Short mmCIF file of C-alpha atoms and ligand atoms in Angstrom, two decimals:
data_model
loop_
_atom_site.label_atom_id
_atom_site.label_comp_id
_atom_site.label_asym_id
_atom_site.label_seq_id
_atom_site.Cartn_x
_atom_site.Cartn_y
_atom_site.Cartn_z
CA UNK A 1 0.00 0.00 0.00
CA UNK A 2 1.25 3.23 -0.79
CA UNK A 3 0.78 6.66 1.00
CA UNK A 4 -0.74 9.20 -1.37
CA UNK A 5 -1.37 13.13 -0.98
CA UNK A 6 -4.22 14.23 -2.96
CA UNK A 7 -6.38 10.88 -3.16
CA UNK A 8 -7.19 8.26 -0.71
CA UNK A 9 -7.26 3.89 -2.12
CA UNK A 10 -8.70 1.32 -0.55
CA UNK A 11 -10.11 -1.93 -1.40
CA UNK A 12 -13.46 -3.59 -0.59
CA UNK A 13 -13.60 -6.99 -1.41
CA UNK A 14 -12.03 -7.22 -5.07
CA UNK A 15 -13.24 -3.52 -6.10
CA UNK A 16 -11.13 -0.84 -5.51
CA UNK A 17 -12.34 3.09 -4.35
CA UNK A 18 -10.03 5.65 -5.48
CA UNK A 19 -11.48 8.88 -3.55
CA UNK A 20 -10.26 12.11 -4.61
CA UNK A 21 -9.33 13.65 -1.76
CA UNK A 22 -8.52 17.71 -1.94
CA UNK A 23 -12.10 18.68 -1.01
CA UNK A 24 -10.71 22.49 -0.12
CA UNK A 25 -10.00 23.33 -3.30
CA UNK A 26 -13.06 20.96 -5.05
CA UNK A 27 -10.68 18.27 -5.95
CA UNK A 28 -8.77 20.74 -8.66
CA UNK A 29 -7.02 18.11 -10.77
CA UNK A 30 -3.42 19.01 -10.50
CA UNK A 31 -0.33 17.12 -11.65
CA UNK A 32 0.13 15.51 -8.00
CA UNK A 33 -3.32 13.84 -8.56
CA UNK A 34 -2.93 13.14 -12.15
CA UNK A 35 0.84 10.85 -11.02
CA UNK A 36 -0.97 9.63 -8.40
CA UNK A 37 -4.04 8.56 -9.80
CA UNK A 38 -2.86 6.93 -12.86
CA UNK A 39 -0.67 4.97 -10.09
CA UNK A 40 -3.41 3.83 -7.99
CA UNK A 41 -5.96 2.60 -11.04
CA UNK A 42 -3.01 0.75 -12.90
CA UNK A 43 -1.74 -0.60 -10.13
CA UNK A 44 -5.37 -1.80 -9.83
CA UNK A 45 -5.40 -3.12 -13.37
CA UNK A 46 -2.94 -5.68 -13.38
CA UNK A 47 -3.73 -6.99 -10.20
CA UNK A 48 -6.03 -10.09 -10.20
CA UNK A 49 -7.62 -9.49 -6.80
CA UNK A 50 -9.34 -6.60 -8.54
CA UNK A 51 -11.85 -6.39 -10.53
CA UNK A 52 -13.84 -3.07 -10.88
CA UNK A 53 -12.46 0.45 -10.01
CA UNK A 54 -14.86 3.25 -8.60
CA UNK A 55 -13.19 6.67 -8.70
CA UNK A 56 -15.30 9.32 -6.98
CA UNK A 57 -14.52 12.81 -5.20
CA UNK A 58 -15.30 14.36 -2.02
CA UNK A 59 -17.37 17.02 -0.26
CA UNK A 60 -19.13 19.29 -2.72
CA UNK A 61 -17.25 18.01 -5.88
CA UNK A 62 -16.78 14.85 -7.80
CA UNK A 63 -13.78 17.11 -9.25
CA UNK A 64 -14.32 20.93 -10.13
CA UNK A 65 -11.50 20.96 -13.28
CA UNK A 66 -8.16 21.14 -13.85
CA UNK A 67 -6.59 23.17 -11.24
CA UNK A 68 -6.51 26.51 -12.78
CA UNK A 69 -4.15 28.52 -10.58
CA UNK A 70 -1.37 25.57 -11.41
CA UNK A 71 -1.76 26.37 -15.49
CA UNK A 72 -2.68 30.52 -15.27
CA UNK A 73 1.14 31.69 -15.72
CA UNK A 74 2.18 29.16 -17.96
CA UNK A 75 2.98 29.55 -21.59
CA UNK A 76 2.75 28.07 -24.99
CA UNK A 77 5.55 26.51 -24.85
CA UNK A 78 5.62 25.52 -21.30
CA UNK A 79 2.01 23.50 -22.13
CA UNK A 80 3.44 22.29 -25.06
CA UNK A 81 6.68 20.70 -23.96
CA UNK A 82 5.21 19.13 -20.96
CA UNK A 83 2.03 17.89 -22.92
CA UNK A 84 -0.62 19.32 -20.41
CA UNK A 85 -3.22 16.33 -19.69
CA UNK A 86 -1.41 14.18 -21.80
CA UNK A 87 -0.78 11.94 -19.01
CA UNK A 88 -4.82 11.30 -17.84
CA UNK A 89 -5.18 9.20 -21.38
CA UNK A 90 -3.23 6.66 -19.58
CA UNK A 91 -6.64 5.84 -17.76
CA UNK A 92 -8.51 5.44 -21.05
CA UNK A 93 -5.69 2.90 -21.72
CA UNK A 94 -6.47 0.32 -18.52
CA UNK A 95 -8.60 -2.49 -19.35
CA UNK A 96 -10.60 -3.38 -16.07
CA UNK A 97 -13.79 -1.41 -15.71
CA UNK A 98 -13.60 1.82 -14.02
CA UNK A 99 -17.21 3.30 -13.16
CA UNK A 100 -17.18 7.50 -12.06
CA UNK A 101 -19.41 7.94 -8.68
CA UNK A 102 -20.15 11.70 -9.55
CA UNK A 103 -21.50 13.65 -6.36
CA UNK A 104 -21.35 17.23 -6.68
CA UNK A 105 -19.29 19.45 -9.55
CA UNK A 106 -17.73 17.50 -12.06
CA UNK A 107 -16.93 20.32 -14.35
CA UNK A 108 -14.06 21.02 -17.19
CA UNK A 109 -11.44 18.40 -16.36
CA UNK A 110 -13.59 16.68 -13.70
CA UNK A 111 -16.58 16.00 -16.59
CA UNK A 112 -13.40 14.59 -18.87
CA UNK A 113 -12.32 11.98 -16.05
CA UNK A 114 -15.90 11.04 -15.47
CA UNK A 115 -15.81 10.43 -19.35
CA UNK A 116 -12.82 8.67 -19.52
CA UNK A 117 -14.42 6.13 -16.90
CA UNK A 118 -16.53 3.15 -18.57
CA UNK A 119 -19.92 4.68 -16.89
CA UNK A 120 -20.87 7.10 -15.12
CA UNK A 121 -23.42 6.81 -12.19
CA UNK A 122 -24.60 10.43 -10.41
CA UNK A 123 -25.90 11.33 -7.48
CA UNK A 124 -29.02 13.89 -8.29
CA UNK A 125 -26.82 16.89 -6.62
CA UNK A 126 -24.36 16.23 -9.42
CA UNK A 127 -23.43 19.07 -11.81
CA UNK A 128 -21.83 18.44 -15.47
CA UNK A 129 -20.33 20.94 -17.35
CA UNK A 130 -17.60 22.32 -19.75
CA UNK A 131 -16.88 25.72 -18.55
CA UNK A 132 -13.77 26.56 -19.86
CA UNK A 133 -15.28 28.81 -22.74
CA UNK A 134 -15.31 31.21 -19.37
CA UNK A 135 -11.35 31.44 -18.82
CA UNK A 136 -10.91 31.81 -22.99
CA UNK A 137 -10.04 28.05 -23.42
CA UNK A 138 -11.46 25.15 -24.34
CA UNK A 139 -11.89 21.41 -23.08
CA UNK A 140 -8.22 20.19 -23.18
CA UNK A 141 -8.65 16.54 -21.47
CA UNK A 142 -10.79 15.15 -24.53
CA UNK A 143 -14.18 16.89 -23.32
CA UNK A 144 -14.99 18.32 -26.84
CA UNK A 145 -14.54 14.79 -27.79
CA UNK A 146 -15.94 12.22 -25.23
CA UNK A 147 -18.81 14.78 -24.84
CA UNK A 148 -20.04 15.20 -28.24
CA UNK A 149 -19.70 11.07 -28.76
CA UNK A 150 -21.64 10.84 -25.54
CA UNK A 151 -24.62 13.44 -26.02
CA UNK A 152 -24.36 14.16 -29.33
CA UNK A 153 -23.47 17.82 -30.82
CA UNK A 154 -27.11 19.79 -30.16
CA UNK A 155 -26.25 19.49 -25.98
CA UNK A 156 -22.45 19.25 -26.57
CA UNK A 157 -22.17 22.62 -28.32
CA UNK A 158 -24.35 24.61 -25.91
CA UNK A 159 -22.46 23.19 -23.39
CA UNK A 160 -19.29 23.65 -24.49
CA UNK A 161 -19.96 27.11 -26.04
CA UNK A 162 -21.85 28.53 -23.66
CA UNK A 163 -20.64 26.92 -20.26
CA UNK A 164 -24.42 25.77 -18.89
CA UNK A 165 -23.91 22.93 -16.43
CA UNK A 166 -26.57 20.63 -16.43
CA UNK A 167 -28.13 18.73 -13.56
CA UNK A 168 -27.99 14.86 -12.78
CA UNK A 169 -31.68 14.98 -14.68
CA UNK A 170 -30.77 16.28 -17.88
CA UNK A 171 -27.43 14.13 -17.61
CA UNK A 172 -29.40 10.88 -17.82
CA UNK A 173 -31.83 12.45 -20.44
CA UNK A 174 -29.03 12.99 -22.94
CA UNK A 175 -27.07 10.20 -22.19
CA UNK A 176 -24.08 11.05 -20.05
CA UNK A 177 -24.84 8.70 -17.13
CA UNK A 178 -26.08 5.77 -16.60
CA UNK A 179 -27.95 5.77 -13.43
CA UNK A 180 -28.98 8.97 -11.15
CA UNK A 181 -28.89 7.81 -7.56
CA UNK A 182 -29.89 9.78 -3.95
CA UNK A 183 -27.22 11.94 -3.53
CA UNK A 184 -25.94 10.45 -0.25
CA UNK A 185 -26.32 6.99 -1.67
CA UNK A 186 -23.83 7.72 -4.56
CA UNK A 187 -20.54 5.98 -4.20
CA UNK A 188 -22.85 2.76 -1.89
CA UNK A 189 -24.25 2.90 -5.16
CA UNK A 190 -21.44 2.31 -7.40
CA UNK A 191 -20.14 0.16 -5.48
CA UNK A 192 -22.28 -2.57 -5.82
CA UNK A 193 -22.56 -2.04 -9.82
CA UNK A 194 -18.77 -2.37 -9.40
CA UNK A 195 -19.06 -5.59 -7.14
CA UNK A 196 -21.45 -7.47 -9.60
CA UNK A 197 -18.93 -6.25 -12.33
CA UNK A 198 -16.05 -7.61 -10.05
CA UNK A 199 -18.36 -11.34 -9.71
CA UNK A 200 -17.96 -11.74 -13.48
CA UNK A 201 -15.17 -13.49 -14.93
CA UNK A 202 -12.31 -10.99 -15.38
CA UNK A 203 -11.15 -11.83 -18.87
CA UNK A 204 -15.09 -11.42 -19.65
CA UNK A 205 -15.12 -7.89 -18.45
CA UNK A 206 -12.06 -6.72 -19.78
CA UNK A 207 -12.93 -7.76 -23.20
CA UNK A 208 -16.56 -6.60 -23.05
CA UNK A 209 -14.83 -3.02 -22.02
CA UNK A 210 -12.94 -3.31 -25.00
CA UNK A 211 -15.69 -4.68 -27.60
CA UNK A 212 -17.62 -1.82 -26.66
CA UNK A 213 -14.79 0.75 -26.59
CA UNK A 214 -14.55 -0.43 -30.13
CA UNK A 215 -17.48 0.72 -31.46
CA UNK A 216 -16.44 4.27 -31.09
CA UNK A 217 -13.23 3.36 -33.42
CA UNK A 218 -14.26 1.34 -36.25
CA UNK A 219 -16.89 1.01 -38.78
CA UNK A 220 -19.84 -1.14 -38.25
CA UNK A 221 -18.43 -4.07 -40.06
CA UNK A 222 -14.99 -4.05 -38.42
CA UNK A 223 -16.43 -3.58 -35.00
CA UNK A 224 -18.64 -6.92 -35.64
CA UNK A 225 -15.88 -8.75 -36.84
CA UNK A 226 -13.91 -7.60 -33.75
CA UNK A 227 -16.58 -8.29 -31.18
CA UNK A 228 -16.67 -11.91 -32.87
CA UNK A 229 -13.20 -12.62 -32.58
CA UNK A 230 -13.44 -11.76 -29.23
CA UNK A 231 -16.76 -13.71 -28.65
CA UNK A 232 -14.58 -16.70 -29.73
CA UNK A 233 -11.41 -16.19 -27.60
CA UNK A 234 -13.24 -16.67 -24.72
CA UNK A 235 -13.77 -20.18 -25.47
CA UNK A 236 -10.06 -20.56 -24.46
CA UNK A 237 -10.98 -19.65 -20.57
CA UNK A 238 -12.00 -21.63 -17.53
CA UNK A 239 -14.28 -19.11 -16.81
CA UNK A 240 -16.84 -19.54 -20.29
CA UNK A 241 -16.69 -23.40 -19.52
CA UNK A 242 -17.72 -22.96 -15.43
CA UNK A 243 -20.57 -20.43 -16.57
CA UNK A 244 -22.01 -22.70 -19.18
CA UNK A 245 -21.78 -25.33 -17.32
CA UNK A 246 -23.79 -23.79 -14.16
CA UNK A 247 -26.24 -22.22 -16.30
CA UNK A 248 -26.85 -26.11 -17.69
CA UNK A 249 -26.85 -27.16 -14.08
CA UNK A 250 -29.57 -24.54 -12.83
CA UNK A 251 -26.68 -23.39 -10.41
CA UNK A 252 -24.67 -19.98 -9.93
CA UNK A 253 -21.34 -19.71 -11.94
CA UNK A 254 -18.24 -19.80 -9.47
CA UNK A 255 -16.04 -18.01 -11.83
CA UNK A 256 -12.04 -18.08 -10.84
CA UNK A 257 -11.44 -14.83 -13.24
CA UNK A 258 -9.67 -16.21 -16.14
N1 CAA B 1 -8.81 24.98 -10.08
C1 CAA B 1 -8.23 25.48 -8.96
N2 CAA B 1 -8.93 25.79 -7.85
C2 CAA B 1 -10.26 25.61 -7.87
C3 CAA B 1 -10.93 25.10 -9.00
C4 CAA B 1 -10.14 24.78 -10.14
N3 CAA B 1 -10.67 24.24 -11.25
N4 CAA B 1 -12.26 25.05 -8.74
C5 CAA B 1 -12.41 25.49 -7.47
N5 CAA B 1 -11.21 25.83 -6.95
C6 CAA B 1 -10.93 26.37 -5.61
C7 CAA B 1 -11.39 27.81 -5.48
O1 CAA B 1 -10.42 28.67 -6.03
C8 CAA B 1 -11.54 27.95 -3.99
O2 CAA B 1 -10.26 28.10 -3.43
P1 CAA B 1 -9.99 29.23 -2.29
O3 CAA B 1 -10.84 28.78 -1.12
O4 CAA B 1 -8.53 29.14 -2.03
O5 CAA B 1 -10.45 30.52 -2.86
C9 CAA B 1 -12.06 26.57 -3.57
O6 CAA B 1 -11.72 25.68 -4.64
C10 CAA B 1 -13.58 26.53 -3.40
O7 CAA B 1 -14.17 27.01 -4.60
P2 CAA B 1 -15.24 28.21 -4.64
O8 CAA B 1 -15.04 29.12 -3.48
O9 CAA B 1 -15.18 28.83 -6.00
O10 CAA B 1 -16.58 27.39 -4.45
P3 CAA B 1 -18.07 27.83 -4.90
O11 CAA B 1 -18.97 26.86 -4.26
O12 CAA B 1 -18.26 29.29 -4.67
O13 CAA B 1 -18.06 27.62 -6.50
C11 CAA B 1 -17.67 26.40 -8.55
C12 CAA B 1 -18.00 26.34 -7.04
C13 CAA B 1 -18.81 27.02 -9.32
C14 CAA B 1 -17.43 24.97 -9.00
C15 CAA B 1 -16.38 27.25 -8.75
O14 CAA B 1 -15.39 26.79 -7.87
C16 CAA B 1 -15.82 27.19 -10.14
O15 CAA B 1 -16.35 27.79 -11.06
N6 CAA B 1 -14.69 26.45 -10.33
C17 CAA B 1 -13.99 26.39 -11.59
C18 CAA B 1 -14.73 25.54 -12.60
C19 CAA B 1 -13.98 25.54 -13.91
O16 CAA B 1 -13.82 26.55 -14.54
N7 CAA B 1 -13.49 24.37 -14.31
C20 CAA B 1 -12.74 24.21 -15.53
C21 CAA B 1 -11.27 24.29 -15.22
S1 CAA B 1 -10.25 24.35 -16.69
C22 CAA B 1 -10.18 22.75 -17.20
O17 CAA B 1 -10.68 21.86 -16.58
C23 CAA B 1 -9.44 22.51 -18.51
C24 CAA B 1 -9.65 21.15 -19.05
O18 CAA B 1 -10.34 20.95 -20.04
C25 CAA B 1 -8.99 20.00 -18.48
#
């Protein structure tokens, strides 16, 4: 177990809870939690007692952005040569499922690592938005991107152009989370969607991620073909022979993950 500044790791059972954990200044996503994050979840990735990650924030905010007073001075070149944000597509790189308990602000940066997560689920005190348009920037952590793919350009450009957050409500409406949840019951919340995830046969989940990760990369026919191949590959594990056998059996699966 490691010590960490900015977030807090535990583990319950085989899911992990990565808690963002600088409340006083709404979780501001600065390069101390970007290192230490990425740590924590790939550390969590390769390691087969694990199998779901919840990442969630803390008092008022799931996370309120990048930190801004961190990036205000810097210039061009100074965002350039140390590829600002670069480092948080690590997380979209992982392969076990990572679910975003959102309770509070996740806006700019914080609405991008939400994204980056597999699913969201919100409390209904959670507030989405891309604000940046306000400090004469734009998204910078793939928000113009994941957004637009996620609720479609009507709601992504008045978002993005005009700054409007919108409420846990009109984040389910348009597709940007999957479940709205009592505020307080948030993170209880996702962790039992991560627990059932984590009862599922590891290899399963990891390639599911990635069937349906493909779908935003390829063309219909590829993505088939794709999904197939990996349909078939899983005829290789102990895991597709112990659930078809239980199911045959009118008993529950006792999957050992690969
Ligand atoms: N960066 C750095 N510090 C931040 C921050 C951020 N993104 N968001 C909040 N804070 C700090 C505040 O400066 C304040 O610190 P002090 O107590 O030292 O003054 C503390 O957190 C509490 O915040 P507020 O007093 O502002 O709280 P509030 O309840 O009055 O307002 C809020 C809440 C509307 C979310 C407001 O904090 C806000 O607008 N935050 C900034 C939101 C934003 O613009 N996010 C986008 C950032 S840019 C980005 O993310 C780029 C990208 O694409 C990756």
């Amino acid at each position: 177990t490691h010590e960490y500044g900015n977030i807090l790791v535990e583990r319950r059972g085989r899911v992990g809870l990565v808690t963002l954990n600088r409340p006083e200044a709404l979780n501001a996503l600065d390069r101390t939690t970007l290192e230490e994050l990425v740590a924590a979840v790939s550390a969590m990735d390769t390691d087969p007692g694990v199998g779901a990650v919840v990442i969630t924030g803390s008092g008022k905010a799931f996370a309120a952005g990048a930190d801004i007073k961190e990036m205000a001075d810097k210039g061009y070149l100074e965002m350039y040569d140390a590829d600002w944000f670069r480092g948080w597509e690590d997380l979209t790189r992982l392969r076990i499922p990572l679910i975003a308990a959102v309770s509070g602000f996740a806006l700019g940066g914080g609405c991008e690592l939400a994204m980056m997560c597999d699913f969201i689920i919100a409390g209904d005190n959670a507030k989405f938005g891309q604000p940046e348009i306000n400090l004469g920037v734009v998204p910078g952590m793939g928000g113009s991107q994941r957004l637009t793919r996620a609720v479609g350009k009507a709601k992504a450009m008045d978002m993005i152009l005009t700054g409007r957050f919108i409420d846990a409500a009109e984040a389910e409406r348009s597709g940007l989370v999957a479940r709205v949840v009592p505020a307080a019951d948030t993170v209880e919340e996702a962790l039992k969607a991560a627990e059932v995830i984590a009862s599922k046969s590891k290899p399963a989940a990891m390639l599911a991620k990635e069937a349906v990760n493909a779908a935003f990369e390829t063309g219909l026919a590829q993505g088939v073909l794709f999904e197939r191949r990996l349909f078939h590959s899983l005829f290789a594990s102990e895991d597709q022979k112990e659930g078809m056998a239980a199911f045959a059996e009118k008993r529950q699966p006792e999957f050992r993950h690969r």
